[in-house]
Coordinates of C-alpha atoms in Angstrom, one line a residue:
M489 CA 56.2 128.3 67.1
I490 CA 57.0 129.5 70.6
I491 CA 60.2 127.5 70.6
L492 CA 61.2 128.8 67.2
K493 CA 60.6 132.4 68.3
Q494 CA 62.8 131.8 71.4
F495 CA 65.5 130.2 69.2
M496 CA 65.4 133.2 66.8
K497 CA 65.9 135.7 69.7
K498 CA 69.3 134.0 70.5
I499 CA 70.7 134.8 67.1
F500 CA 73.9 136.8 67.5
V501 CA 73.7 140.3 65.9
F502 CA 76.7 142.6 65.5
P503 CA 76.2 146.1 66.8
L504 CA 75.9 148.8 64.1
L505 CA 79.1 150.5 65.3
L506 CA 81.1 147.3 64.9
L507 CA 79.6 146.8 61.4
S508 CA 80.8 150.3 60.4
Y509 CA 84.3 149.7 61.8
N510 CA 84.5 146.3 60.0
T511 CA 83.4 148.0 56.7
I512 CA 86.3 150.6 57.0
A513 CA 88.8 147.8 57.9
Q514 CA 87.5 145.7 54.9
N515 CA 88.1 148.7 52.5
N516 CA 91.6 149.2 53.8
T517 CA 92.4 145.6 53.5
T518 CA 91.0 145.5 49.9
Q519 CA 93.2 148.5 48.9
Q520 CA 96.3 146.9 50.4
A521 CA 95.6 143.6 48.7
K522 CA 95.2 145.4 45.3
L523 CA 98.5 147.1 45.7
L524 CA 100.2 143.8 46.5
V525 CA 98.7 142.0 43.6
A526 CA 99.8 144.8 41.3
K527 CA 103.4 144.1 42.3
M528 CA 103.2 140.3 41.6
T529 CA 104.4 138.5 38.5
L530 CA 102.1 136.1 36.7
E531 CA 103.8 133.1 38.2
E532 CA 103.4 134.5 41.7
K533 CA 99.7 135.1 41.2
A534 CA 99.3 131.5 39.9
N535 CA 101.3 130.2 42.9
L536 CA 99.1 132.2 45.3
V537 CA 95.8 130.8 44.1
V538 CA 97.1 127.2 44.3
G539 CA 97.9 125.7 47.7
M540 CA 101.3 124.3 48.6
G541 CA 100.2 120.6 48.2
M542 CA 100.7 117.8 50.6
N543 CA 103.2 115.0 51.2
I544 CA 101.6 111.9 52.6
P545 CA 103.8 108.8 52.4
G546 CA 102.0 105.8 50.8
L547 CA 99.2 107.7 49.2
T548 CA 98.6 108.8 45.7
I549 CA 98.1 112.5 45.3
G550 CA 94.9 112.1 43.4
G551 CA 92.9 110.5 46.2
A552 CA 94.6 111.8 49.3
V553 CA 93.1 114.2 51.7
G554 CA 94.2 114.9 55.2
K555 CA 97.3 116.6 56.4
T556 CA 100.6 118.3 55.8
D557 CA 103.7 118.5 58.0
T558 CA 104.4 122.1 57.0
K559 CA 104.4 124.7 59.7
V560 CA 101.7 123.1 62.0
A561 CA 102.1 119.3 61.9
G562 CA 98.9 117.6 60.8
A563 CA 97.2 120.6 59.4
A564 CA 95.2 120.1 56.2
G565 CA 97.2 122.5 54.1
T566 CA 99.0 125.9 53.6
T567 CA 98.9 128.7 51.1
F568 CA 101.9 129.8 49.0
S569 CA 104.3 132.4 50.5
I570 CA 105.8 135.3 48.6
N571 CA 108.8 136.3 50.7
R572 CA 109.9 139.3 48.6
L573 CA 106.5 141.0 49.3
N574 CA 106.4 139.8 52.9
I575 CA 103.4 137.6 52.2
P576 CA 103.5 134.5 54.5
A577 CA 101.9 131.1 54.1
I578 CA 98.8 130.7 56.2
V579 CA 97.7 127.4 57.8
L580 CA 94.3 125.8 57.1
A581 CA 93.3 123.0 59.5
D582 CA 90.3 120.8 60.1
G583 CA 87.7 120.5 61.5
P584 CA 84.0 120.5 62.6
A585 CA 84.4 118.9 66.0
G586 CA 87.6 120.6 67.0
L587 CA 91.1 121.3 65.6
R588 CA 92.7 118.3 64.0
I589 CA 96.5 118.4 64.0
E590 CA 99.1 115.7 64.9
P591 CA 99.7 115.3 68.6
T592 CA 103.4 114.4 68.1
R593 CA 106.1 116.2 66.2
K594 CA 109.6 115.3 65.0
N595 CA 112.3 115.8 67.6
D596 CA 109.8 117.0 70.2
I597 CA 108.9 115.1 73.4
K598 CA 105.8 117.2 74.0
T599 CA 102.2 116.3 72.9
Y600 CA 99.9 118.7 71.2
Y601 CA 96.4 117.3 71.9
C602 CA 93.2 119.2 71.0
T603 CA 89.7 119.0 72.5
A604 CA 87.1 116.8 70.9
F605 CA 83.9 118.6 71.1
P606 CA 80.4 117.1 70.5
V607 CA 79.5 116.4 66.9
G608 CA 77.3 118.8 65.0
T609 CA 74.0 116.8 65.3
L610 CA 74.3 117.0 69.1
L611 CA 75.1 120.8 69.1
A612 CA 72.1 121.5 66.9
S613 CA 69.9 119.5 69.2
S614 CA 70.7 121.9 72.0
W615 CA 68.8 124.6 70.0
D616 CA 71.0 127.0 72.1
T617 CA 73.0 129.5 70.0
A618 CA 74.7 131.0 73.0
L619 CA 76.0 127.6 74.1
V620 CA 77.1 126.8 70.6
K621 CA 79.0 130.1 70.3
K622 CA 80.9 129.2 73.5
V623 CA 82.0 126.0 71.7
G624 CA 83.1 128.0 68.7
I625 CA 85.1 130.3 71.0
A626 CA 86.9 127.4 72.6
M627 CA 87.6 125.8 69.2
G628 CA 89.0 129.1 67.8
E629 CA 91.2 129.5 70.9
E630 CA 92.9 126.2 70.1
V631 CA 93.3 127.1 66.4
R632 CA 95.0 130.4 67.4
E633 CA 97.2 129.0 70.2
Y634 CA 98.5 126.2 67.9
G635 CA 99.5 128.7 65.2
A636 CA 96.9 127.9 62.5
D637 CA 94.9 130.6 60.7
V638 CA 91.7 129.1 59.4
L639 CA 89.5 126.4 60.8
L640 CA 87.9 124.3 58.0
A641 CA 84.5 124.3 59.7
P642 CA 81.7 124.3 60.3
A643 CA 79.9 122.0 58.0
L644 CA 76.2 122.6 57.4
N645 CA 75.0 120.4 54.5
I646 CA 71.4 119.3 54.7
Q647 CA 71.0 115.8 56.1
R648 CA 69.0 114.7 53.0
N649 CA 69.9 111.0 53.3
P650 CA 69.7 109.7 56.9
L651 CA 72.5 107.3 56.1
G652 CA 75.0 110.0 54.9
G653 CA 78.4 109.0 56.2
R654 CA 79.2 112.6 57.4
N655 CA 75.8 113.5 58.8
F656 CA 77.4 113.6 62.3
E657 CA 79.3 116.8 61.1
Y658 CA 76.1 118.4 59.9
Y659 CA 73.4 120.0 62.0
S660 CA 69.9 119.2 60.7
E661 CA 67.5 118.4 57.9
D662 CA 66.2 121.9 58.4
P663 CA 68.0 124.9 56.7
F664 CA 66.9 127.4 59.4
V665 CA 68.4 125.3 62.2
S666 CA 71.5 124.6 60.1
G667 CA 72.2 128.2 59.2
T668 CA 71.6 129.7 62.6
I669 CA 73.7 127.1 64.5
T670 CA 76.4 127.6 61.8
A671 CA 76.3 131.4 62.4
A672 CA 76.8 130.9 66.1
I673 CA 79.8 128.6 65.6
V674 CA 81.4 131.0 63.1
N675 CA 80.9 134.0 65.4
G676 CA 82.5 132.1 68.2
V677 CA 85.5 130.8 66.2
Q678 CA 86.2 134.2 64.5
S679 CA 86.1 136.1 67.7
N680 CA 89.6 134.8 68.2
G681 CA 91.0 136.6 65.2
I682 CA 91.2 133.5 63.1
G683 CA 89.0 132.5 60.1
S684 CA 86.4 129.8 59.5
S685 CA 85.3 128.1 56.4
V686 CA 81.7 127.1 56.0
K687 CA 81.3 124.0 53.9
H688 CA 80.5 122.2 51.7
F689 CA 78.9 124.6 49.2
A690 CA 76.5 123.2 48.1
A691 CA 74.0 120.3 47.8
N692 CA 76.6 117.8 49.1
N693 CA 74.6 114.9 50.5
Q694 CA 76.6 111.7 50.2
E695 CA 80.0 110.2 50.5
T696 CA 79.4 107.5 47.9
N697 CA 81.0 108.7 44.6
R698 CA 81.3 112.1 46.2
M699 CA 83.8 113.5 43.7
T700 CA 81.7 112.5 40.6
V701 CA 78.1 112.5 41.7
N702 CA 75.7 114.9 39.9
T703 CA 73.1 116.4 42.1
I704 CA 70.0 117.1 40.0
V705 CA 67.9 119.7 41.7
T706 CA 65.4 122.4 40.7
E707 CA 66.2 126.0 41.4
R708 CA 63.4 126.3 44.0
A709 CA 64.6 123.3 45.9
L710 CA 68.2 124.5 45.7
R711 CA 67.4 127.9 47.1
E712 CA 64.8 126.9 49.7
I713 CA 66.6 123.9 51.1
Y714 CA 70.2 123.5 50.1
L715 CA 71.3 127.1 49.9
R716 CA 69.1 128.7 52.6
G717 CA 71.3 127.6 55.5
F718 CA 74.4 129.0 53.8
E719 CA 72.7 132.3 53.1
L720 CA 71.7 132.6 56.8
A721 CA 75.3 131.8 57.9
I722 CA 76.8 134.3 55.4
K723 CA 74.5 137.2 56.5
Q724 CA 74.5 136.5 60.2
A725 CA 78.2 135.7 60.7
A726 CA 80.4 136.8 57.7
P727 CA 82.7 133.8 57.6
C728 CA 86.1 134.6 56.1
T729 CA 85.9 131.7 53.6
V730 CA 83.5 129.3 52.0
M731 CA 84.5 125.9 50.8
S732 CA 83.0 124.6 47.6
S733 CA 81.9 121.0 47.5
Y734 CA 83.0 117.9 45.4
N735 CA 79.8 117.2 43.7
M736 CA 78.3 118.6 40.5
I737 CA 75.0 120.5 40.5
N738 CA 73.0 119.8 37.3
G739 CA 76.1 118.8 35.4
T740 CA 78.6 121.4 36.6
Y741 CA 81.1 121.0 39.4
T742 CA 80.3 123.5 42.2
S743 CA 83.8 124.8 42.2
E744 CA 83.3 125.7 38.5
E745 CA 79.8 127.1 38.7
Y746 CA 79.8 130.9 38.2
D747 CA 76.1 131.4 39.1
L748 CA 76.7 129.6 42.4
L749 CA 79.9 131.2 43.5
T750 CA 79.6 134.6 42.1
T751 CA 76.0 135.4 41.1
I752 CA 74.3 134.0 44.3
L753 CA 77.1 133.9 46.9
R754 CA 78.7 137.3 46.1
K755 CA 76.2 139.4 44.2
E756 CA 73.0 138.3 45.8
W757 CA 74.2 137.6 49.4
G758 CA 77.0 140.1 49.6
F759 CA 79.8 137.6 50.6
K760 CA 83.1 139.4 50.8
G761 CA 85.5 136.6 51.6
M762 CA 87.4 134.0 49.8
V763 CA 86.2 130.7 48.2
M764 CA 88.4 127.6 48.3
T765 CA 87.9 124.1 46.9
D766 CA 87.6 121.0 49.0
W767 CA 90.8 119.0 48.8
F768 CA 91.3 118.0 45.1
G769 CA 87.8 119.2 44.2
G770 CA 86.8 119.9 40.6
K771 CA 88.6 119.2 37.4
D772 CA 89.4 122.4 35.5
A773 CA 91.6 125.0 37.3
V774 CA 90.8 127.7 34.7
A775 CA 87.1 127.2 35.0
Q776 CA 87.4 127.4 38.8
M777 CA 89.1 130.7 38.5
K778 CA 86.5 132.1 36.2
A779 CA 83.7 130.8 38.5
G780 CA 85.1 132.7 41.5
N781 CA 86.8 129.8 43.3
D782 CA 89.8 131.7 44.4
L783 CA 92.0 129.1 46.0
L784 CA 92.6 125.5 44.9
M785 CA 93.5 123.2 47.7
P786 CA 95.7 121.5 48.6
G787 CA 97.2 122.4 45.3
V788 CA 99.1 120.5 42.6
P789 CA 101.7 121.8 40.1
K790 CA 99.6 121.1 37.0
Q791 CA 97.0 123.6 38.2
R792 CA 99.6 126.4 38.3
S793 CA 100.8 125.5 34.9
A794 CA 97.2 125.4 33.5
I795 CA 96.5 128.9 34.9
I796 CA 99.7 130.4 33.6
E797 CA 99.1 129.0 30.1
A798 CA 95.5 130.2 30.1
V799 CA 96.5 133.7 30.9
K800 CA 99.2 133.6 28.2
N801 CA 96.9 132.3 25.5
G802 CA 94.0 134.7 26.5
S803 CA 91.5 132.1 27.6
L804 CA 91.8 133.4 31.2
P805 CA 91.7 137.2 31.5
I806 CA 94.4 138.5 33.8
E807 CA 91.7 140.6 35.5
I808 CA 90.0 137.5 36.8
L809 CA 93.2 136.0 38.1
N810 CA 94.0 139.4 39.8
T811 CA 90.6 139.3 41.6
N812 CA 91.2 135.7 42.7
A813 CA 94.7 136.5 44.0
Q814 CA 93.4 139.7 45.7
R815 CA 90.8 137.7 47.7
V816 CA 93.5 135.3 48.9
I817 CA 95.7 138.2 49.9
E818 CA 92.8 139.8 51.8
L819 CA 92.5 136.6 53.9
V820 CA 96.3 136.6 54.5
L821 CA 96.3 140.2 55.6
I822 CA 93.9 139.5 58.4
S823 CA 95.5 136.3 59.5
P824 CA 97.6 135.8 62.7
S825 CA 100.5 134.6 60.5
Y826 CA 100.6 137.9 58.7
K827 CA 100.3 139.9 61.9
K828 CA 103.1 137.8 63.5
L829 CA 100.9 137.1 66.5
A830 CA 102.6 134.9 69.1
Y831 CA 101.0 131.6 69.9
S832 CA 101.6 129.4 72.9
N833 CA 101.2 125.8 71.7
N834 CA 99.5 125.5 75.1
P835 CA 95.7 126.2 74.9
D836 CA 93.6 125.8 78.1
L837 CA 92.5 122.2 77.4
K838 CA 91.1 121.8 80.9
A839 CA 88.7 124.7 80.5
H840 CA 87.8 123.5 77.0
A841 CA 87.0 120.0 78.4
L842 CA 84.4 121.6 80.6
V843 CA 82.9 123.4 77.6
S844 CA 82.8 120.1 75.8
R845 CA 81.1 118.3 78.7
S846 CA 78.5 121.0 79.4
S847 CA 77.6 121.3 75.7
A848 CA 77.4 117.5 75.3
A849 CA 74.8 117.2 78.1
E850 CA 72.7 120.0 76.7
G851 CA 72.2 118.3 73.4
M852 CA 71.2 114.8 74.6
V853 CA 67.7 113.9 73.8
L854 CA 65.4 111.8 76.0
L855 CA 63.4 109.7 73.6
K856 CA 61.5 107.6 76.2
N857 CA 61.2 107.6 79.9
D858 CA 58.4 105.4 81.3
N859 CA 57.5 105.6 85.0
N860 CA 60.4 108.0 85.8
T861 CA 63.1 105.4 85.0
L862 CA 65.5 108.3 84.8
P863 CA 67.2 109.8 86.7
V864 CA 68.9 106.8 88.4
K865 CA 69.6 107.2 92.1
A866 CA 73.2 107.2 93.2
T867 CA 72.4 104.3 95.5
Q868 CA 71.5 102.0 92.7
K869 CA 73.9 99.5 91.3
I870 CA 74.1 99.4 87.5
A871 CA 74.7 96.5 85.2
V872 CA 76.4 97.9 82.0
F873 CA 76.1 96.0 78.8
G874 CA 77.2 96.7 75.2
N875 CA 80.7 97.1 73.7
T876 CA 80.3 100.9 73.4
S877 CA 79.7 101.3 77.1
Y878 CA 83.3 100.4 77.6
N879 CA 84.6 101.8 74.3
F880 CA 82.6 105.1 73.9
I881 CA 82.5 106.8 70.5
A882 CA 83.5 110.4 70.8
G883 CA 82.9 111.4 67.2
G884 CA 83.1 110.3 63.6
T885 CA 86.2 109.6 61.4
G886 CA 88.0 111.6 58.8
S887 CA 88.4 115.4 58.8
G888 CA 85.8 115.6 61.5
D889 CA 87.9 113.5 63.9
V890 CA 90.1 115.1 66.6
N891 CA 93.4 113.8 68.0
R892 CA 92.5 114.0 71.7
A893 CA 94.2 113.0 74.9
Y894 CA 91.4 110.8 76.1
T895 CA 87.8 109.7 75.8
V896 CA 85.7 109.2 79.0
S897 CA 83.8 106.0 78.6
L898 CA 80.3 105.4 79.9
V899 CA 81.6 103.2 82.8
Q900 CA 84.2 105.8 83.7
G901 CA 81.5 108.5 83.7
F902 CA 79.3 106.4 85.9
S903 CA 82.1 105.6 88.3
N904 CA 83.1 109.3 88.4
A905 CA 79.5 110.1 89.3
G906 CA 79.6 107.7 92.3
Y907 CA 77.6 104.8 90.8
S908 CA 78.5 101.2 91.6
I909 CA 79.2 99.2 88.5
D910 CA 78.8 95.5 88.1
E911 CA 82.5 94.3 88.3
K912 CA 81.7 90.9 86.8
L913 CA 80.6 92.3 83.5
K914 CA 83.4 94.8 83.1
P915 CA 86.3 92.4 82.7
V916 CA 84.3 90.2 80.3
Y917 CA 83.6 93.2 78.0
E918 CA 87.1 94.6 78.3
Q919 CA 88.8 91.3 77.4
Y920 CA 86.4 90.8 74.4
I921 CA 87.1 94.3 73.1
K922 CA 90.8 93.9 73.4
E923 CA 90.7 90.6 71.5
E924 CA 88.4 92.0 68.7
K925 CA 90.6 95.1 68.3
A926 CA 93.6 92.9 67.7
K927 CA 91.8 91.2 64.8
Q928 CA 90.9 94.5 63.1
P929 CA 92.9 95.3 59.9
K930 CA 95.2 98.3 60.1
P931 CA 93.7 101.3 58.2
K932 CA 95.3 101.8 54.8
F933 CA 95.5 105.5 55.4
S934 CA 94.7 107.9 58.3
F935 CA 91.1 108.5 57.2
A936 CA 90.1 104.9 56.6
L937 CA 87.1 103.6 58.5
V938 CA 88.0 100.3 60.0
P939 CA 85.1 97.8 60.5
P940 CA 83.2 98.3 63.8
L941 CA 83.6 95.7 66.5
P942 CA 80.8 93.1 66.4
E943 CA 78.6 93.3 69.5
M944 CA 79.6 90.7 72.1
T945 CA 77.2 87.8 72.5
A946 CA 76.3 88.0 76.2
D947 CA 75.8 84.7 77.9
M948 CA 72.2 84.3 79.3
A949 CA 73.6 83.0 82.6
L950 CA 75.7 86.2 82.8
I951 CA 72.7 88.3 82.2
T952 CA 70.5 86.5 84.7
Q953 CA 73.2 86.8 87.4
A954 CA 73.5 90.6 86.6
A955 CA 69.7 90.9 87.0
T956 CA 70.1 89.4 90.5
D957 CA 73.1 91.5 91.5
N958 CA 72.1 94.9 90.2
D959 CA 69.2 97.4 90.4
I960 CA 69.0 98.6 86.8
A961 CA 70.5 97.7 83.4
V962 CA 72.1 100.0 80.8
I963 CA 72.8 98.9 77.3
T964 CA 74.8 101.2 74.9
I965 CA 74.3 100.8 71.2
G966 CA 77.1 102.5 69.2
R967 CA 77.6 103.6 65.6
I968 CA 80.5 105.3 63.8
S969 CA 80.8 106.6 60.3
G970 CA 83.0 109.0 58.4
E971 CA 84.5 110.1 55.1
F972 CA 84.5 108.1 51.9
Q973 CA 81.6 105.8 52.6
D974 CA 77.9 106.1 53.6
R975 CA 76.2 104.1 56.3
N976 CA 74.4 100.8 55.6
I977 CA 70.9 99.6 56.4
D978 CA 71.8 96.2 57.8
N979 CA 73.8 96.1 61.1
D980 CA 73.9 99.8 61.1
F981 CA 70.6 101.7 60.7
L982 CA 69.0 98.4 61.7
L983 CA 70.3 96.7 64.8
S984 CA 72.2 93.5 64.3
E985 CA 70.7 90.2 65.5
T986 CA 73.2 90.1 68.3
E987 CA 72.1 93.6 69.5
L988 CA 68.4 92.8 69.3
T989 CA 69.0 89.6 71.2
L990 CA 70.9 91.4 73.9
I991 CA 68.1 93.9 74.4
K992 CA 65.5 91.2 74.5
N993 CA 67.4 89.0 76.9
V994 CA 68.4 91.8 79.3
S995 CA 64.8 93.2 79.2
K996 CA 63.4 89.8 80.0
A997 CA 65.8 89.1 82.9
F998 CA 65.5 92.5 84.6
H999 CA 61.8 92.9 84.1
A1000 CA 61.2 89.4 85.6
K1001 CA 62.7 91.0 88.8
N1002 CA 60.7 94.3 88.4
K1003 CA 63.9 96.1 87.4
K1004 CA 64.3 98.5 84.5
L1005 CA 66.3 98.8 81.3
V1006 CA 67.8 102.0 79.9
V1007 CA 69.2 102.0 76.3
L1008 CA 71.7 104.7 75.3
L1009 CA 72.3 105.5 71.6
N1010 CA 75.9 106.6 71.0
T1011 CA 75.5 107.5 67.4
G1012 CA 76.0 110.5 65.0
G1013 CA 72.8 109.9 63.1
V1014 CA 69.5 108.1 63.0
I1015 CA 69.0 104.5 64.1
E1016 CA 65.9 102.3 63.9
T1017 CA 64.1 102.0 67.2
D1018 CA 60.6 100.9 66.4
S1019 CA 61.2 97.2 66.5
W1020 CA 62.7 97.1 70.0
R1021 CA 61.7 100.2 71.9
N1022 CA 58.9 98.4 73.8
E1023 CA 61.5 96.2 75.4
T1024 CA 62.9 99.3 77.2
D1025 CA 61.9 101.6 80.0
A1026 CA 64.0 104.6 78.8
I1027 CA 65.9 105.6 75.7
L1028 CA 68.5 108.4 75.8
L1029 CA 70.0 109.6 72.5
V1030 CA 73.5 110.7 73.7
W1031 CA 75.0 111.2 70.1
Q1032 CA 78.7 111.2 69.7
A1033 CA 79.4 113.5 72.6
G1034 CA 83.1 114.3 72.4
Q1035 CA 85.9 113.4 74.7
E1036 CA 83.9 114.0 77.9
G1037 CA 81.0 111.9 76.6
G1038 CA 80.9 109.4 79.6
N1039 CA 80.8 112.2 82.1
A1040 CA 78.1 114.1 80.2
V1041 CA 75.9 111.0 80.0
A1042 CA 76.3 110.5 83.8
D1043 CA 75.3 114.1 84.3
I1044 CA 72.0 113.3 82.6
V1045 CA 71.4 109.8 84.0
S1046 CA 72.0 111.1 87.6
G1047 CA 69.7 114.0 87.2
K1048 CA 72.4 116.6 87.7
I1049 CA 71.5 118.1 84.3
N1050 CA 68.0 118.0 82.7
P1051 CA 67.9 116.3 79.3
S1052 CA 66.6 119.3 77.4
G1053 CA 67.9 118.4 73.9
K1054 CA 65.4 118.5 71.1
L1055 CA 65.7 116.6 67.8
A1056 CA 67.0 118.6 64.9
F1057 CA 65.8 116.0 62.5
S1058 CA 63.0 113.5 62.3
I1059 CA 63.1 110.0 63.9
K1060 CA 60.3 107.5 64.1
L1061 CA 59.6 106.2 67.6

């Protein structure tokens, strides 16, 4: 309870004066938007509430999500411009761990990398809203400086299923933690004058059949668990937009559910912003308009045609379409694109890397530390085992991925911290990883999750020699997941036989010489530990810690930073 009270004190609250100013500004924007909508033709209104679409070679439009090359290369989508009314297109870009755009552009030798920040589960485990707000500020700066207008983040769905493929994007199984951390991110992002989009509203718990699944839930469970985090975020941070989810709730698609998007979100909670679909979400464009889902993304021509026809035949009242269009215009009017704000294409990536590193360390959780195994003295020589020690996982795949300039591996981080690393193990793992990567199939599209590399079978003679040559052993167990598929139990939640054998053999060899074993968990979600934890002396949950992950782990292992992270969900030890 003491921890919760301290956590609650950190909630960011707008001063009363700022609220009053924002109310006046909101009213002025609303009136301006109404005047603009009144000048539009029916076709222009229909265009405005449907996005500009996407052009992705090799993909069918019905199943594609991802990026567009319009205006900001690699952004997720844009709205429709109406030049005669001086209404520009605005750019919507992913995502939850940092801005996701393409690093390369046509006829341009420059690169446009973004910072990969720690995943949501790690940030929530910091329980530090001031720190999380700093991350949001840095994210928002990159969105602004690269010319985008809305960051499609944060994601705060409840981690109902521990094997959810996108759990790394989300914060917790607890709605209070989820909502309060979300508010901190939103306040940080939007302090840059750009918008955020909290998602996926609501009761979105799985990737399997995500566009057709029907979530059956009672109203009490819906309100107390699945909606509560969104309510907190709306009231504490006033995000510019909300993104409806793919799934149905009790038989109705969320983007077509009036009670969800209008009765609860707007009338009960007082949400003043715009609601957009997830990419290709829902089925009925007219029903979406009626429900209060203002913008259909990324947009396809048949949606415009359906809306125009419905107004003409009377099945969609023009007043409803006017309201939808007005909300889109209100977002456009406060955007950097409308204000013609200059952007540099040159955010301070070095400063943001430091934010990524410091926030990563603050969310790492020490699960076990027998006999003061950690911290490890700088004079000790470390034997580093496990593929992921050399091929560190910065984050998950899909819209939560970030095109970054680099990822600091664990061995790089240890070397940067001054540790001596076993040079006999390093080339063995690096050669194995190179060979296994060459065998991997090429992804069919940019979001496809390629099969993970199987853990290398470490020769017992190699392990025994390492136990003689080094002072302590570190094994990293890595997991990655992403959009379109959920995690598995075998060889994912449960360790593979090769991983279990590695832990057992390293533990036996090092303990025989009175030396210790540390296991690092480089994962975005839960993993089974009960069957092997007694083989270890320390277990550190390092999550997927962003591009500075190896340095952040070294900061903890060396004792430079105290491992103060606390679990934001349950894990059996």
